[in-house]
Amino acid sequence: KQEVTQIPAALSVPEGENLVLNCSFTDSAIYNLQWFRQDPGKGLTSLLLIQSSQREQTSGRLNASLDKSSGRSTLYIAASQPGDSATYLCAVKEWNNNDMRFGAGTRLTVKP
Amino acid sequence: EPEVTQTPSHQVTQMGQEVILRCVPISNHLYFYWYRQILGQKVEFLVSFYNNEISEKSEIFDDQFSVERPDGSNFTLKIRSTKLEDSAMYFCASSQGVALEPQHFGDGTRLSIL
């Protein structure tokens, strides 16, 4: 059964720092991996989607990488801002089913 | 930008009652999903729906649950005979395709069972 783990569970950084969030998964037979942002009491906002054949995706200050063979993905946030404070979730979709398996998230706080 | 909308934002129900959670997916999307998130826990997949039928469901989605697309715009989740442990945030999502396109989520319905 696919297990998705995110480390660290919480992270606090000063504004302007570059940071990396980690996501690992136990079964490398994935179709894609998606990174989301969740603000308190809100839904999930899709940030980046990486297909299994891709190595990375970029959107603005965000860069997500995927190493399927080692079961890892990272989300790099450049020049962090207080508005980046949120919980970041990764989720994997496997080849043989339609659901997504989520990690528990990393709660990011960017201090001004 | 088109959004997935969910109503109500908060539903309080007595244990044993039935609830219907409503979602309006993005209009040109073909795949619809329900997830739940119990407070402090991971987001969990419940069910996916395509072409007017369930395409996949998790072990959580037992006979207590049902989904329906009653018209061209709404997608509903019905929970019969609610239990205390059904208290959670329920998220609806939709996507154009099943793998190449991202899933877009609504803001969720917070369900509180008393």
mmCIF file of N, CA and C in Angstrom, chain B residues 14 23 34 39 69 77 96 99:
data_model
loop_
_atom_site.group_PDB
_atom_site.id
_atom_site.type_symbol
_atom_site.label_atom_id
_atom_site.label_comp_id
_atom_site.label_asym_id
_atom_site.label_seq_id
_atom_site.Cartn_x
_atom_site.Cartn_y
_atom_site.Cartn_z
ATOM 1 N N GLN B 14 -27.403 15.967 13.584
ATOM 2 C CA GLN B 14 -27.507 14.989 14.668
ATOM 3 C C GLN B 14 -27.104 13.610 14.169
ATOM 4 N N CYS B 23 -21.714 20.023 -4.508
ATOM 5 C CA CYS B 23 -20.526 20.520 -5.202
ATOM 6 C C CYS B 23 -20.921 20.898 -6.622
ATOM 7 N N TRP B 34 -14.553 12.943 -4.432
ATOM 8 C CA TRP B 34 -14.769 13.374 -3.052
ATOM 9 C C TRP B 34 -13.616 12.852 -2.200
ATOM 10 N N LEU B 39 -9.995 15.983 11.252
ATOM 11 C CA LEU B 39 -9.147 16.991 11.879
ATOM 12 C C LEU B 39 -7.807 16.408 12.327
ATOM 13 N N ARG B 69 -24.874 12.656 -9.702
ATOM 14 C CA ARG B 69 -24.786 13.863 -10.506
ATOM 15 C C ARG B 69 -26.192 14.094 -11.049
ATOM 16 N N LEU B 77 -22.656 14.285 -2.531
ATOM 17 C CA LEU B 77 -22.259 13.173 -1.673
ATOM 18 C C LEU B 77 -23.317 13.046 -0.594
ATOM 19 N N GLN B 96 -10.092 17.708 -15.737
ATOM 20 C CA GLN B 96 -10.458 17.468 -17.135
ATOM 21 C C GLN B 96 -10.151 16.038 -17.534
ATOM 22 N N ALA B 99 -5.206 11.864 -15.532
ATOM 23 C CA ALA B 99 -3.802 11.769 -15.141
ATOM 24 C C ALA B 99 -2.974 12.974 -15.563
#
